[in-house]
JSON list of C-alpha atoms in Angstrom, two decimals:
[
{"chain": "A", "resi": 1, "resn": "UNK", "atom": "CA", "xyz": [-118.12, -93.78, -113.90]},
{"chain": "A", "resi": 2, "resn": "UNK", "atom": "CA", "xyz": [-121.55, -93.80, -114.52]},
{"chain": "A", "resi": 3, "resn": "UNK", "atom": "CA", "xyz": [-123.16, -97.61, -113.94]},
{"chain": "A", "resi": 4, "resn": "UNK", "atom": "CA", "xyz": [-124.96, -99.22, -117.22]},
{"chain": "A", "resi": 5, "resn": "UNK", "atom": "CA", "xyz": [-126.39, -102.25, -117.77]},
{"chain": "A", "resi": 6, "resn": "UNK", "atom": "CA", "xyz": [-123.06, -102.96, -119.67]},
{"chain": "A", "resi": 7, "resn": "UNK", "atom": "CA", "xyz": [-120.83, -102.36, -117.07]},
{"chain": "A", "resi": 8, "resn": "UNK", "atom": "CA", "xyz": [-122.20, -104.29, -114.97]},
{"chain": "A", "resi": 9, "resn": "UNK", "atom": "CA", "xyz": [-122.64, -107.50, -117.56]},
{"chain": "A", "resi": 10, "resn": "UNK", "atom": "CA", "xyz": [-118.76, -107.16, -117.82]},
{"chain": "A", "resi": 11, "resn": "UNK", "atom": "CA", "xyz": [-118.01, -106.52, -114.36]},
{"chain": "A", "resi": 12, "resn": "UNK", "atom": "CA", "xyz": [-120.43, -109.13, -113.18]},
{"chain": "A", "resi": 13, "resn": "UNK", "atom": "CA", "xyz": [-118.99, -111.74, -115.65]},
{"chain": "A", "resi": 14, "resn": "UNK", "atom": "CA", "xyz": [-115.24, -110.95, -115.28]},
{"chain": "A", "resi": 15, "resn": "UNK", "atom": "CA", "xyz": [-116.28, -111.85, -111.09]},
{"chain": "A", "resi": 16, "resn": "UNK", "atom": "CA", "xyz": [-118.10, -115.33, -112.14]},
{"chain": "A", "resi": 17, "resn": "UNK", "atom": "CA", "xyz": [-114.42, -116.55, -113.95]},
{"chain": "A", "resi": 18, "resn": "UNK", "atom": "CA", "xyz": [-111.78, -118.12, -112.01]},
{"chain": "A", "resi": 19, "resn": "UNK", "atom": "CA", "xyz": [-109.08, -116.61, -114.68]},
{"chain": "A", "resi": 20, "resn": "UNK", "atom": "CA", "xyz": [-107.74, -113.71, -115.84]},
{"chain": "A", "resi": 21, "resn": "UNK", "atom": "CA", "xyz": [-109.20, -113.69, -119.29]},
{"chain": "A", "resi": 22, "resn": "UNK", "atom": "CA", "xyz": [-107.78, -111.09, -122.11]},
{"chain": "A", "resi": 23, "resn": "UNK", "atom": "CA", "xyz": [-111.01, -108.86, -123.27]},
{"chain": "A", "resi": 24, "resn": "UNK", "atom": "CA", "xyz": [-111.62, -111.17, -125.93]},
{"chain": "A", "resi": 25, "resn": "UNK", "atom": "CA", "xyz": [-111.92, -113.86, -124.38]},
{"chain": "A", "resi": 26, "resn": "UNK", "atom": "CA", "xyz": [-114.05, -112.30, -122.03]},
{"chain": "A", "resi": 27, "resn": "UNK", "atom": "CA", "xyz": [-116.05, -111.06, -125.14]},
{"chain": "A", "resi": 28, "resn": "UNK", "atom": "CA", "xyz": [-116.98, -114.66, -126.05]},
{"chain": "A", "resi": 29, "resn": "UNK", "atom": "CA", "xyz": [-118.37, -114.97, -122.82]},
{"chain": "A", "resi": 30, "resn": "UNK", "atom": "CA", "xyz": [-120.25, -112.02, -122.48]},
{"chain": "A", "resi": 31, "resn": "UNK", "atom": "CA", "xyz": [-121.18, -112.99, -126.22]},
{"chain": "A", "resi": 32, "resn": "UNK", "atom": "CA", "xyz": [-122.36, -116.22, -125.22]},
{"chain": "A", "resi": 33, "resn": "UNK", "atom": "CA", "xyz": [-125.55, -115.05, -123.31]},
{"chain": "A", "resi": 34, "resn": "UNK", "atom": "CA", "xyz": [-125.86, -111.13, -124.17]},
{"chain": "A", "resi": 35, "resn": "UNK", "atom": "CA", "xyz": [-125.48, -110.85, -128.12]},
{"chain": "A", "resi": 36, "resn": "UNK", "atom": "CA", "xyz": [-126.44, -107.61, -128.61]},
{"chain": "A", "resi": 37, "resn": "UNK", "atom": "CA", "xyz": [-123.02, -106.39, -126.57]},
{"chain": "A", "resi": 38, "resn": "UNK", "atom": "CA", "xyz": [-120.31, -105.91, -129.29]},
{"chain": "A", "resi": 39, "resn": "UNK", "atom": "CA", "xyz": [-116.85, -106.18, -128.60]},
{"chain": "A", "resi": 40, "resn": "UNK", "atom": "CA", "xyz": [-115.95, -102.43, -128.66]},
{"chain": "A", "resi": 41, "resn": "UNK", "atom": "CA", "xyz": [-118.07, -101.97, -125.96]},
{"chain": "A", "resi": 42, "resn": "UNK", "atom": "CA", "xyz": [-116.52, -104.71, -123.61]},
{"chain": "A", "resi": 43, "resn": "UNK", "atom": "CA", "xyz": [-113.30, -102.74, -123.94]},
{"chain": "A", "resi": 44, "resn": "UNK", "atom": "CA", "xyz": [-114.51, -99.47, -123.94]},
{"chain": "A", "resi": 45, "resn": "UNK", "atom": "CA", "xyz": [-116.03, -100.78, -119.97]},
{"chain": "A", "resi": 46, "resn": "UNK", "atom": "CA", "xyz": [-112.71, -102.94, -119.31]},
{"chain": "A", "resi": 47, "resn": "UNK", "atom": "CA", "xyz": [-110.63, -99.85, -120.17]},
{"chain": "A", "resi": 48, "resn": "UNK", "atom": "CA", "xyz": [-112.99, -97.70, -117.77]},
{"chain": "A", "resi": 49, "resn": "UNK", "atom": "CA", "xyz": [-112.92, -100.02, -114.84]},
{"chain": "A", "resi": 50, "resn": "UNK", "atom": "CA", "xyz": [-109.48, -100.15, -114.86]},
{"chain": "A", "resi": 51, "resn": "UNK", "atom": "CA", "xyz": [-108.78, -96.74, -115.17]},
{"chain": "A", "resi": 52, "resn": "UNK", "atom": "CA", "xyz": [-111.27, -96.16, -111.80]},
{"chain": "A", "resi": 53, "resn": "UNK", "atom": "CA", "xyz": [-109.16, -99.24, -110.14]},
{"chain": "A", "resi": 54, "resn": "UNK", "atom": "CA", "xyz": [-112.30, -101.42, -109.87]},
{"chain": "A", "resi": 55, "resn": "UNK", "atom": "CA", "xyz": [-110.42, -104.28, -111.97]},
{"chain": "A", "resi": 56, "resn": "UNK", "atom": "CA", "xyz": [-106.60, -104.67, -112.65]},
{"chain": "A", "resi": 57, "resn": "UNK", "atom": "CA", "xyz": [-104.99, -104.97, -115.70]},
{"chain": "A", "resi": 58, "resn": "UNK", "atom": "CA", "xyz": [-102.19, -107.29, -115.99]},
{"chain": "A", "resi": 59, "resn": "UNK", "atom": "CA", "xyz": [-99.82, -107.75, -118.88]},
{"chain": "A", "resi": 60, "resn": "UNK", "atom": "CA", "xyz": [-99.92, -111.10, -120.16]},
{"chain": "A", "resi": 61, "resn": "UNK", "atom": "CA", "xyz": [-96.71, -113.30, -122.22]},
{"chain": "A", "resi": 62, "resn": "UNK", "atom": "CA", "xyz": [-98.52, -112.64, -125.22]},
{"chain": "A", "resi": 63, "resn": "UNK", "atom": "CA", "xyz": [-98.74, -109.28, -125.54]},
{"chain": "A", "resi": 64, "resn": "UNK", "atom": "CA", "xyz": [-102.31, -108.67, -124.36]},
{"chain": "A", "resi": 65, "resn": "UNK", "atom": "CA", "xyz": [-103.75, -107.40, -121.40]},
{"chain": "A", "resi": 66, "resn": "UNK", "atom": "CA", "xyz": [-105.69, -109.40, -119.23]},
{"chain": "A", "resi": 67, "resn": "UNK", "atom": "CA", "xyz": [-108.30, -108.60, -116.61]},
{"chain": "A", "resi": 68, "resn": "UNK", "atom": "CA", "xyz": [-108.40, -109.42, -112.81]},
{"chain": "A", "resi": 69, "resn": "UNK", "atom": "CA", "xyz": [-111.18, -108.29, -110.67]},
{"chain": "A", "resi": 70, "resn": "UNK", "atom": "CA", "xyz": [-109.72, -108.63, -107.35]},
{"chain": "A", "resi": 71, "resn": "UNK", "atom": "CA", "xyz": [-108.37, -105.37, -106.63]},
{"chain": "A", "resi": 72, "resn": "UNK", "atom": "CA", "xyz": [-107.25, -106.48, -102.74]},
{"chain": "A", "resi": 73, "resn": "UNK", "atom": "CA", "xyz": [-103.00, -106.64, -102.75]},
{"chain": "A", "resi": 74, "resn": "UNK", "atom": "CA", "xyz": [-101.53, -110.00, -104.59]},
{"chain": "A", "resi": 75, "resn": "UNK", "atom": "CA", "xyz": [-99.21, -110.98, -106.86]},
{"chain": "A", "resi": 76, "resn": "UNK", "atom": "CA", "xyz": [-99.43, -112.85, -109.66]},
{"chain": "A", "resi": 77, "resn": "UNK", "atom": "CA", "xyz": [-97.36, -115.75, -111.54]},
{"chain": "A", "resi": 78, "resn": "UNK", "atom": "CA", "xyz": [-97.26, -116.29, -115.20]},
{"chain": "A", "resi": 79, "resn": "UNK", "atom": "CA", "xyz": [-96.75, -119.75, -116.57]},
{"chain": "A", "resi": 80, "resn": "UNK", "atom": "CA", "xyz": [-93.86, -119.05, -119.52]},
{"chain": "A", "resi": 81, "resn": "UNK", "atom": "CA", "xyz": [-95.27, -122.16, -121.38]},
{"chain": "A", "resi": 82, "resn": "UNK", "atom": "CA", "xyz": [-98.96, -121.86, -121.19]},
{"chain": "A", "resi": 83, "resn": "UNK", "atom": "CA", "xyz": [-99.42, -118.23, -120.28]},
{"chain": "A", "resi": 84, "resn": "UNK", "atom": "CA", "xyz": [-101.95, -119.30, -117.46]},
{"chain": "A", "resi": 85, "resn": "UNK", "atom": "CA", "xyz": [-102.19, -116.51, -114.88]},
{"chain": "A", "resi": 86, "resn": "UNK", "atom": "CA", "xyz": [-102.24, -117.27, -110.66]},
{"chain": "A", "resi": 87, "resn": "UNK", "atom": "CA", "xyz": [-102.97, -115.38, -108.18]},
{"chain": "A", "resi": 88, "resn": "UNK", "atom": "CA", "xyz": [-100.36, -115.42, -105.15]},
{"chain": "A", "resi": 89, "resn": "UNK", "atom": "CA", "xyz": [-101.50, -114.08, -101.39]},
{"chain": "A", "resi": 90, "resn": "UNK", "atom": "CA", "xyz": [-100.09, -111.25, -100.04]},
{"chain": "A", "resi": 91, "resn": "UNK", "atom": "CA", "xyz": [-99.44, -112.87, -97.47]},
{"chain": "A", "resi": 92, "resn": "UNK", "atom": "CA", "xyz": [-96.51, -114.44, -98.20]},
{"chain": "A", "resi": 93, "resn": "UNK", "atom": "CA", "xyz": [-94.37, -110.82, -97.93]},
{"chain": "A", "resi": 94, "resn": "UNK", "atom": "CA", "xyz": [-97.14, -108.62, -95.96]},
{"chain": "A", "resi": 95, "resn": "UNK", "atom": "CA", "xyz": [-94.42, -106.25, -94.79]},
{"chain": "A", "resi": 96, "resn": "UNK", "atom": "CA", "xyz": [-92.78, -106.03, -98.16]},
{"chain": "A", "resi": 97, "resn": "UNK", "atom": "CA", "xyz": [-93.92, -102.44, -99.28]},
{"chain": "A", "resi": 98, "resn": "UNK", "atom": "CA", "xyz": [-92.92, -100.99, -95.75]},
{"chain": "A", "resi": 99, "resn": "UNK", "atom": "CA", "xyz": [-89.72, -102.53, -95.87]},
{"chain": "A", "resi": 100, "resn": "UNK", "atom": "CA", "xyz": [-89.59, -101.14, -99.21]},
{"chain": "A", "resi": 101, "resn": "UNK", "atom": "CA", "xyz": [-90.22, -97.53, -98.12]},
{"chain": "A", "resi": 102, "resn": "UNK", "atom": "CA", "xyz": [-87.87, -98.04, -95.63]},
{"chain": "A", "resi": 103, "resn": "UNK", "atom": "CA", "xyz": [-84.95, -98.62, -97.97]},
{"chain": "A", "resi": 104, "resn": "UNK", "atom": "CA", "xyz": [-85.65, -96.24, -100.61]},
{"chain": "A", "resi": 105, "resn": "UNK", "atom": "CA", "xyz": [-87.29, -93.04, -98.62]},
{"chain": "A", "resi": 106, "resn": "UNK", "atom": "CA", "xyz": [-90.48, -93.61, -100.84]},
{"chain": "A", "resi": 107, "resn": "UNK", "atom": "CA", "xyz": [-94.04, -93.48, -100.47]},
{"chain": "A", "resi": 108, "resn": "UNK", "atom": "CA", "xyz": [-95.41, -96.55, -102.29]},
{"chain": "A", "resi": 109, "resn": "UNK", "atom": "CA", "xyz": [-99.26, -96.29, -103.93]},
{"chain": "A", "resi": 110, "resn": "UNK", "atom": "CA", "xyz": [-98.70, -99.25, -106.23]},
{"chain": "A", "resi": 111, "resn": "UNK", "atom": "CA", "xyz": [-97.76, -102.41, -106.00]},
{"chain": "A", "resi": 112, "resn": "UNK", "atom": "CA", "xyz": [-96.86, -104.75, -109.07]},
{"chain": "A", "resi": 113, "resn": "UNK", "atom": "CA", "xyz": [-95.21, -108.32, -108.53]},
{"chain": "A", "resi": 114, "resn": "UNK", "atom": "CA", "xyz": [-95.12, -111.04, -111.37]},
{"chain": "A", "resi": 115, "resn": "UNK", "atom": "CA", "xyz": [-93.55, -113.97, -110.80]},
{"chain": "A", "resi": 116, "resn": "UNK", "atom": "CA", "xyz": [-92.65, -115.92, -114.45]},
{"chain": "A", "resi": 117, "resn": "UNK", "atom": "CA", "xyz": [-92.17, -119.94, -114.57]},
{"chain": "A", "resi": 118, "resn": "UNK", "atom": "CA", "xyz": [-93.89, -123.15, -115.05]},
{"chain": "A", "resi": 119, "resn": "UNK", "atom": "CA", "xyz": [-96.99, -123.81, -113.40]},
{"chain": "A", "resi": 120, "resn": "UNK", "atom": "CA", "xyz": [-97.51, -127.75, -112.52]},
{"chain": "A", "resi": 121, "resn": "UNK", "atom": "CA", "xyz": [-99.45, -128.83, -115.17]},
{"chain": "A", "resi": 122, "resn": "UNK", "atom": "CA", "xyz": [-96.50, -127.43, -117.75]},
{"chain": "A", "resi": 123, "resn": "UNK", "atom": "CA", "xyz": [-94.13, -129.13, -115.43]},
{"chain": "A", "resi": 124, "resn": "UNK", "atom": "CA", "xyz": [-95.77, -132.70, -114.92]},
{"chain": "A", "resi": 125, "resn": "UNK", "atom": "CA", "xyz": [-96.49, -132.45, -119.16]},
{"chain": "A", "resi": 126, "resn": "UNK", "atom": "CA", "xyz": [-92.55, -131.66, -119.68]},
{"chain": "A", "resi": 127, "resn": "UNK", "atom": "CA", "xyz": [-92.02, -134.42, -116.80]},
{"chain": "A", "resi": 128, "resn": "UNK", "atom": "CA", "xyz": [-90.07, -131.67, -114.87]},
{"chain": "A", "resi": 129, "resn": "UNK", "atom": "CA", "xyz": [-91.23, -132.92, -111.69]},
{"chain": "A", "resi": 130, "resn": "UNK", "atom": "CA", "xyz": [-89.24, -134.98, -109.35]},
{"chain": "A", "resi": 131, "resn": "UNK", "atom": "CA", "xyz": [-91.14, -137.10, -107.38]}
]
C-alpha cells in the first residue's frame, strides 16, 4: 500500500484514541481537524490497512466493525450493555496457540478471542457489584 497523506491522517489518528472506534466515529474525528477528508475515503484507508494487517478489525455488538491499531497478540472483551471494547494481554494464556496446535495437529496464523460481559461501569450502574 502506497503511503498518502490520508493514510497516514487515519492511521495516525486511529493511534492517538484509547478506543476502538467504528469508521464513523473515527470519521468525526478525522472530520474535526481535516475537513476536506470525506468519509468514503476514511474507509476506503481503514479497509486497506486492514487488509495489509497494519490495524485489526473487530466485530462489534452492533453490527459494525471497529478498528484497533495494535496489531501485537490480545484479546479483546465486549461489554453486552454498552458495547465498549477492552483490550486483554496476551499474557494471561501465552502458551494458548501452541497448546492449541498441539491438540488439533494445526498450524495456527490467526488468532481471534472475544470475551462478551459487563464491563464495571455497566456493573456498578446495574449495582451488580458485591462489595
Amino acid at each position: 500500500m502506497r503511503n498518502t497523506k490520508q493514510k497516514d491522517i487515519v492511521l495516525n489518528t486511529l493511534r492517538s484514541l484509547n478506543s476502538h472506534p467504528s469508521a464513523d466515529e473515527l470519521y468525526k474525528y478525522i472530520h474535526e481537524e481535516h475537513a476536506e477528508i470525506g468519509v468514503a475515503t476514511v474507509y476506503r484507508n481503514l479497509n486497506k490497512l486492514a487488509g495489509n494487517g497494519e490495524i485489526r478489525k473487530i466485530n462489534g455488538l452492533d453490527g459494525s466493525s471497529h478498528y484497533d491499531w495494535n496489531v501485537e497478540p490480545h484479546y479483546h472483551f465486549i461489554c453486552n450493555c454498552c458495547g465498549k471494547i477492552h483490550d486483554i494481554t496476551y499474557a494471561i494464556a501465552p502458551d494458548l496457540i501452541a497448546r492449541a496446535e498441539c491438540v488439533t495437529d494445526c498450524k495456527i496464523l490467526a488468532l481471534e478471542i472475544t470475551f462478551r460481559g459487563l464491563c464495571k461501569e455497566c456493573q456498578e450502574k446495574h449495582n451488580l457489584i458485591k462489595i
